[in-house]
Amino acid sequence: CTFTFFQFERTFIAIKPDGVQRGLISEIMSRFERKGFKLVAVKLVVPSKDFAQKHYHDLKERPFFNGLCDFLSSGPVLAMVWEGEGVIKYGRKLIGATDPQKSEPGTIRGDLAVVVGRNIIHGSDGPETAKDEINLWFKPEELVSYQSNSEKWVY
Ligand code: RTP
């Protein structure tokens, strides 16, 4: 059987300092992995406040912007890029609603978080944001293109 290499879409996912401190890295990564999505980049970083402001630039008029940027830069963040068919939209579904009180059980925030200011994870909300966020957090050479053995059983 022939399997032609085709690159699916990619999204930027970050486990915020609360998720890292609570020991939820493997729990969260395994949900993306078991679904059938493919990890193509990962690193643990403490973003500067300036970097956090760049990441959240769309929210700069919001009252919580400063506190949010302080929080994102307060400790290690696990930055990741995941690849797969529909991963941008479905990644948001795995994550759940912004406010964990409104996230369905079964979602990451629904199962693992309680308040909006400590909602443990970030995921790009569309193709443009995904592209911008991947470019902000990763250099091109940090993204690994490879064919995983399981792919022909996922697609
Ligand atoms: P994210 O960007 O982190 O994936 O979250 P989101 O798209 O679900 O939500 P967004 O509206 O972009 O907000 C970004 C993050 O800001 C914090 N937030 N705090 N009322 C508040 O205090 C408030 N509202 C939002 C959350 O951490 C949210 O994830």
PDB file of C-alpha atoms and ligand atoms in Angstrom:
ATOM      1  CA  CYS A   1       0.000   0.000   0.000  1.00  0.00           C
ATOM      2  CA  THR A   2       1.294   3.467  -0.798  1.00  0.00           C
ATOM      3  CA  PHE A   3       1.323   6.262   1.736  1.00  0.00           C
ATOM      4  CA  THR A   4       2.073   9.676   0.320  1.00  0.00           C
ATOM      5  CA  PHE A   5       3.492  12.170   2.787  1.00  0.00           C
ATOM      6  CA  PHE A   6       1.079  14.988   3.405  1.00  0.00           C
ATOM      7  CA  GLN A   7       1.425  17.628   6.050  1.00  0.00           C
ATOM      8  CA  PHE A   8      -1.708  18.302   8.069  1.00  0.00           C
ATOM      9  CA  GLU A   9      -2.393  21.591   9.826  1.00  0.00           C
ATOM     10  CA  ARG A  10      -0.511  22.602  12.943  1.00  0.00           C
ATOM     11  CA  THR A  11      -1.512  24.390  16.125  1.00  0.00           C
ATOM     12  CA  PHE A  12       0.288  26.001  19.026  1.00  0.00           C
ATOM     13  CA  ILE A  13      -0.549  24.580  22.449  1.00  0.00           C
ATOM     14  CA  ALA A  14       0.984  25.773  25.730  1.00  0.00           C
ATOM     15  CA  ILE A  15       0.683  24.380  29.225  1.00  0.00           C
ATOM     16  CA  LYS A  16       0.686  27.508  31.379  1.00  0.00           C
ATOM     17  CA  PRO A  17       2.682  27.826  34.636  1.00  0.00           C
ATOM     18  CA  ASP A  18      -0.241  26.508  36.732  1.00  0.00           C
ATOM     19  CA  GLY A  19      -0.497  23.327  34.629  1.00  0.00           C
ATOM     20  CA  VAL A  20       3.257  22.748  34.818  1.00  0.00           C
ATOM     21  CA  GLN A  21       3.407  23.375  38.588  1.00  0.00           C
ATOM     22  CA  ARG A  22       0.455  21.049  39.181  1.00  0.00           C
ATOM     23  CA  GLY A  23       2.229  18.185  37.432  1.00  0.00           C
ATOM     24  CA  LEU A  24      -0.258  17.980  34.561  1.00  0.00           C
ATOM     25  CA  ILE A  25       2.208  17.882  31.641  1.00  0.00           C
ATOM     26  CA  SER A  26       1.975  14.166  30.904  1.00  0.00           C
ATOM     27  CA  GLU A  27      -1.798  14.074  31.501  1.00  0.00           C
ATOM     28  CA  ILE A  28      -2.342  16.875  28.975  1.00  0.00           C
ATOM     29  CA  MET A  29       0.159  15.651  26.392  1.00  0.00           C
ATOM     30  CA  SER A  30      -1.306  12.164  26.500  1.00  0.00           C
ATOM     31  CA  ARG A  31      -4.769  13.459  25.617  1.00  0.00           C
ATOM     32  CA  PHE A  32      -3.435  14.986  22.381  1.00  0.00           C
ATOM     33  CA  GLU A  33      -1.247  11.956  21.703  1.00  0.00           C
ATOM     34  CA  ARG A  34      -3.960   9.323  22.273  1.00  0.00           C
ATOM     35  CA  LYS A  35      -6.369  11.234  20.051  1.00  0.00           C
ATOM     36  CA  GLY A  36      -3.979  10.641  17.149  1.00  0.00           C
ATOM     37  CA  PHE A  37      -2.372  14.061  16.868  1.00  0.00           C
ATOM     38  CA  LYS A  38       1.384  14.252  16.325  1.00  0.00           C
ATOM     39  CA  LEU A  39       3.847  16.254  18.396  1.00  0.00           C
ATOM     40  CA  VAL A  40       6.180  18.208  16.112  1.00  0.00           C
ATOM     41  CA  ALA A  41       7.840  20.592  18.598  1.00  0.00           C
ATOM     42  CA  VAL A  42       8.150  20.964  22.365  1.00  0.00           C
ATOM     43  CA  LYS A  43      10.177  23.037  24.836  1.00  0.00           C
ATOM     44  CA  LEU A  44       9.996  24.232  28.419  1.00  0.00           C
ATOM     45  CA  VAL A  45      10.548  27.990  28.726  1.00  0.00           C
ATOM     46  CA  VAL A  46      10.019  30.832  31.193  1.00  0.00           C
ATOM     47  CA  PRO A  47       8.717  33.601  28.932  1.00  0.00           C
ATOM     48  CA  SER A  48       9.660  37.200  29.760  1.00  0.00           C
ATOM     49  CA  LYS A  49       6.828  39.628  30.455  1.00  0.00           C
ATOM     50  CA  ASP A  50       7.596  41.343  27.154  1.00  0.00           C
ATOM     51  CA  PHE A  51       7.231  37.998  25.366  1.00  0.00           C
ATOM     52  CA  ALA A  52       3.956  37.263  27.184  1.00  0.00           C
ATOM     53  CA  GLN A  53       2.630  40.653  26.037  1.00  0.00           C
ATOM     54  CA  LYS A  54       3.528  39.748  22.455  1.00  0.00           C
ATOM     55  CA  HIS A  55       1.751  36.415  22.786  1.00  0.00           C
ATOM     56  CA  TYR A  56      -1.414  38.030  24.181  1.00  0.00           C
ATOM     57  CA  HIS A  57      -1.242  41.252  22.082  1.00  0.00           C
ATOM     58  CA  ASP A  58      -4.861  40.780  20.937  1.00  0.00           C
ATOM     59  CA  LEU A  59      -6.017  41.178  24.533  1.00  0.00           C
ATOM     60  CA  LYS A  60      -4.071  44.349  25.388  1.00  0.00           C
ATOM     61  CA  GLU A  61      -7.216  46.432  25.916  1.00  0.00           C
ATOM     62  CA  ARG A  62      -8.704  43.937  28.361  1.00  0.00           C
ATOM     63  CA  PRO A  63      -8.622  44.714  32.099  1.00  0.00           C
ATOM     64  CA  PHE A  64      -6.970  41.376  32.913  1.00  0.00           C
ATOM     65  CA  PHE A  65      -4.154  41.818  30.334  1.00  0.00           C
ATOM     66  CA  ASN A  66      -1.440  42.893  32.787  1.00  0.00           C
ATOM     67  CA  GLY A  67      -2.213  40.182  35.347  1.00  0.00           C
ATOM     68  CA  LEU A  68      -2.438  37.589  32.591  1.00  0.00           C
ATOM     69  CA  CYS A  69       1.004  38.534  31.222  1.00  0.00           C
ATOM     70  CA  ASP A  70       2.495  38.565  34.743  1.00  0.00           C
ATOM     71  CA  PHE A  71       1.077  35.104  35.254  1.00  0.00           C
ATOM     72  CA  LEU A  72       2.268  33.627  31.948  1.00  0.00           C
ATOM     73  CA  SER A  73       5.788  34.877  32.679  1.00  0.00           C
ATOM     74  CA  SER A  74       5.758  33.696  36.315  1.00  0.00           C
ATOM     75  CA  GLY A  75       7.221  30.247  35.688  1.00  0.00           C
ATOM     76  CA  PRO A  76       7.902  27.474  33.199  1.00  0.00           C
ATOM     77  CA  VAL A  77       5.519  27.090  30.267  1.00  0.00           C
ATOM     78  CA  LEU A  78       5.506  23.951  28.104  1.00  0.00           C
ATOM     79  CA  ALA A  79       5.279  25.221  24.519  1.00  0.00           C
ATOM     80  CA  MET A  80       4.215  22.679  21.907  1.00  0.00           C
ATOM     81  CA  VAL A  81       3.205  22.338  18.290  1.00  0.00           C
ATOM     82  CA  TRP A  82       0.747  19.556  17.430  1.00  0.00           C
ATOM     83  CA  GLU A  83      -0.109  18.417  13.925  1.00  0.00           C
ATOM     84  CA  GLY A  84      -3.117  16.585  12.517  1.00  0.00           C
ATOM     85  CA  GLU A  85      -6.295  16.843  10.489  1.00  0.00           C
ATOM     86  CA  GLY A  86      -8.469  19.508  12.104  1.00  0.00           C
ATOM     87  CA  VAL A  87      -6.067  19.902  15.033  1.00  0.00           C
ATOM     88  CA  ILE A  88      -6.688  23.652  15.463  1.00  0.00           C
ATOM     89  CA  LYS A  89     -10.434  23.354  15.992  1.00  0.00           C
ATOM     90  CA  TYR A  90     -10.400  19.963  17.671  1.00  0.00           C
ATOM     91  CA  GLY A  91      -7.527  21.018  19.936  1.00  0.00           C
ATOM     92  CA  ARG A  92      -9.815  23.770  21.275  1.00  0.00           C
ATOM     93  CA  LYS A  93     -12.490  21.124  21.810  1.00  0.00           C
ATOM     94  CA  LEU A  94     -10.092  18.934  23.798  1.00  0.00           C
ATOM     95  CA  ILE A  95      -9.175  22.014  25.861  1.00  0.00           C
ATOM     96  CA  GLY A  96     -12.762  23.129  26.599  1.00  0.00           C
ATOM     97  CA  ALA A  97     -14.293  26.564  27.224  1.00  0.00           C
ATOM     98  CA  THR A  98     -12.091  29.445  28.460  1.00  0.00           C
ATOM     99  CA  ASP A  99     -13.889  29.451  31.828  1.00  0.00           C
ATOM    100  CA  PRO A 100     -13.430  26.018  33.449  1.00  0.00           C
ATOM    101  CA  GLN A 101     -16.823  26.452  35.165  1.00  0.00           C
ATOM    102  CA  LYS A 102     -18.326  26.334  31.653  1.00  0.00           C
ATOM    103  CA  SER A 103     -16.044  23.614  30.271  1.00  0.00           C
ATOM    104  CA  GLU A 104     -17.675  20.236  29.806  1.00  0.00           C
ATOM    105  CA  PRO A 105     -16.439  17.307  31.879  1.00  0.00           C
ATOM    106  CA  GLY A 106     -14.156  15.289  29.618  1.00  0.00           C
ATOM    107  CA  THR A 107     -12.317  18.384  28.435  1.00  0.00           C
ATOM    108  CA  ILE A 108      -8.917  19.345  29.837  1.00  0.00           C
ATOM    109  CA  ARG A 109     -10.179  22.459  31.602  1.00  0.00           C
ATOM    110  CA  GLY A 110     -13.448  20.754  32.579  1.00  0.00           C
ATOM    111  CA  ASP A 111     -11.600  17.904  34.232  1.00  0.00           C
ATOM    112  CA  LEU A 112      -8.551  19.684  35.609  1.00  0.00           C
ATOM    113  CA  ALA A 113      -9.209  23.393  36.276  1.00  0.00           C
ATOM    114  CA  VAL A 114     -11.606  25.525  38.328  1.00  0.00           C
ATOM    115  CA  VAL A 115     -11.193  29.246  37.548  1.00  0.00           C
ATOM    116  CA  VAL A 116     -10.571  31.298  34.376  1.00  0.00           C
ATOM    117  CA  GLY A 117      -7.361  32.874  35.656  1.00  0.00           C
ATOM    118  CA  ARG A 118      -5.851  29.408  36.240  1.00  0.00           C
ATOM    119  CA  ASN A 119      -7.154  27.477  33.253  1.00  0.00           C
ATOM    120  CA  ILE A 120      -3.825  25.620  32.746  1.00  0.00           C
ATOM    121  CA  ILE A 121      -3.621  25.548  28.945  1.00  0.00           C
ATOM    122  CA  HIS A 122      -3.656  27.713  25.845  1.00  0.00           C
ATOM    123  CA  GLY A 123      -4.532  26.700  22.290  1.00  0.00           C
ATOM    124  CA  SER A 124      -4.540  28.744  19.069  1.00  0.00           C
ATOM    125  CA  ASP A 125      -8.041  29.821  18.079  1.00  0.00           C
ATOM    126  CA  GLY A 126      -7.690  29.758  14.276  1.00  0.00           C
ATOM    127  CA  PRO A 127      -5.321  29.168  11.351  1.00  0.00           C
ATOM    128  CA  GLU A 128      -3.861  32.703  11.349  1.00  0.00           C
ATOM    129  CA  THR A 129      -3.269  32.754  15.106  1.00  0.00           C
ATOM    130  CA  ALA A 130      -1.773  29.267  14.916  1.00  0.00           C
ATOM    131  CA  LYS A 131       0.730  30.411  12.289  1.00  0.00           C
ATOM    132  CA  ASP A 132       1.629  33.591  14.224  1.00  0.00           C
ATOM    133  CA  GLU A 133       1.956  31.798  17.565  1.00  0.00           C
ATOM    134  CA  ILE A 134       4.094  28.974  16.146  1.00  0.00           C
ATOM    135  CA  ASN A 135       6.381  31.610  14.584  1.00  0.00           C
ATOM    136  CA  LEU A 136       6.550  33.561  17.830  1.00  0.00           C
ATOM    137  CA  TRP A 137       7.427  30.589  20.050  1.00  0.00           C
ATOM    138  CA  PHE A 138       9.525  28.435  17.702  1.00  0.00           C
ATOM    139  CA  LYS A 139      12.295  28.803  15.154  1.00  0.00           C
ATOM    140  CA  PRO A 140      11.600  26.904  11.902  1.00  0.00           C
ATOM    141  CA  GLU A 141      14.386  24.410  12.660  1.00  0.00           C
ATOM    142  CA  GLU A 142      12.722  23.494  15.975  1.00  0.00           C
ATOM    143  CA  LEU A 143       9.734  22.024  14.110  1.00  0.00           C
ATOM    144  CA  VAL A 144      10.298  18.378  13.282  1.00  0.00           C
ATOM    145  CA  SER A 145       8.668  16.963  10.156  1.00  0.00           C
ATOM    146  CA  TYR A 146       8.434  13.203  10.303  1.00  0.00           C
ATOM    147  CA  GLN A 147       6.101  10.379   9.486  1.00  0.00           C
ATOM    148  CA  SER A 148       4.986   8.512  12.590  1.00  0.00           C
ATOM    149  CA  ASN A 149       4.422   4.764  12.377  1.00  0.00           C
ATOM    150  CA  SER A 150       0.886   5.028  13.671  1.00  0.00           C
ATOM    151  CA  GLU A 151      -0.205   7.548  11.050  1.00  0.00           C
ATOM    152  CA  LYS A 152      -1.355   4.993   8.515  1.00  0.00           C
ATOM    153  CA  TRP A 153      -3.653   3.586  11.218  1.00  0.00           C
ATOM    154  CA  VAL A 154      -5.058   6.993  12.167  1.00  0.00           C
ATOM    155  CA  TYR A 155      -5.835   8.157   8.620  1.00  0.00           C
TER     156      TYR A 155
HETATM  157  P1  RTP B   1      -6.212  30.945  25.582  1.00  0.00           P
HETATM  158  O1  RTP B   1      -5.957  32.061  24.603  1.00  0.00           O
HETATM  159  O2  RTP B   1      -5.349  31.002  26.808  1.00  0.00           O
HETATM  160  O3  RTP B   1      -6.293  29.593  24.963  1.00  0.00           O
HETATM  161  O4  RTP B   1      -7.649  31.177  26.138  1.00  0.00           O
HETATM  162  P2  RTP B   1      -8.955  31.475  25.332  1.00  0.00           P
HETATM  163  O5  RTP B   1      -8.670  31.709  23.884  1.00  0.00           O
HETATM  164  O6  RTP B   1      -9.881  30.380  25.706  1.00  0.00           O
HETATM  165  O7  RTP B   1      -9.408  32.825  25.999  1.00  0.00           O
HETATM  166  P3  RTP B   1      -9.044  34.356  25.683  1.00  0.00           P
HETATM  167  O8  RTP B   1     -10.320  35.113  25.679  1.00  0.00           O
HETATM  168  O9  RTP B   1      -8.116  34.481  24.523  1.00  0.00           O
HETATM  169  O10 RTP B   1      -8.275  34.751  27.003  1.00  0.00           O
HETATM  170  C1  RTP B   1      -6.951  34.389  27.184  1.00  0.00           C
HETATM  171  C2  RTP B   1      -6.720  34.000  28.598  1.00  0.00           C
HETATM  172  O11 RTP B   1      -6.938  35.116  29.444  1.00  0.00           O
HETATM  173  C3  RTP B   1      -7.389  34.672  30.693  1.00  0.00           C
HETATM  174  N1  RTP B   1      -8.634  35.340  31.017  1.00  0.00           N
HETATM  175  N2  RTP B   1      -8.865  35.877  32.183  1.00  0.00           N
HETATM  176  N3  RTP B   1     -11.962  37.485  33.053  1.00  0.00           N
HETATM  177  C4  RTP B   1     -10.740  37.072  33.238  1.00  0.00           C
HETATM  178  O12 RTP B   1     -10.137  37.221  34.271  1.00  0.00           O
HETATM  179  C5  RTP B   1     -10.096  36.384  32.126  1.00  0.00           C
HETATM  180  N4  RTP B   1     -10.622  36.169  30.941  1.00  0.00           N
HETATM  181  C6  RTP B   1      -9.683  35.498  30.218  1.00  0.00           C
HETATM  182  C7  RTP B   1      -7.585  33.185  30.624  1.00  0.00           C
HETATM  183  O13 RTP B   1      -6.437  32.556  31.189  1.00  0.00           O
HETATM  184  C8  RTP B   1      -7.646  32.919  29.134  1.00  0.00           C
HETATM  185  O14 RTP B   1      -7.215  31.619  28.832  1.00  0.00           O
END
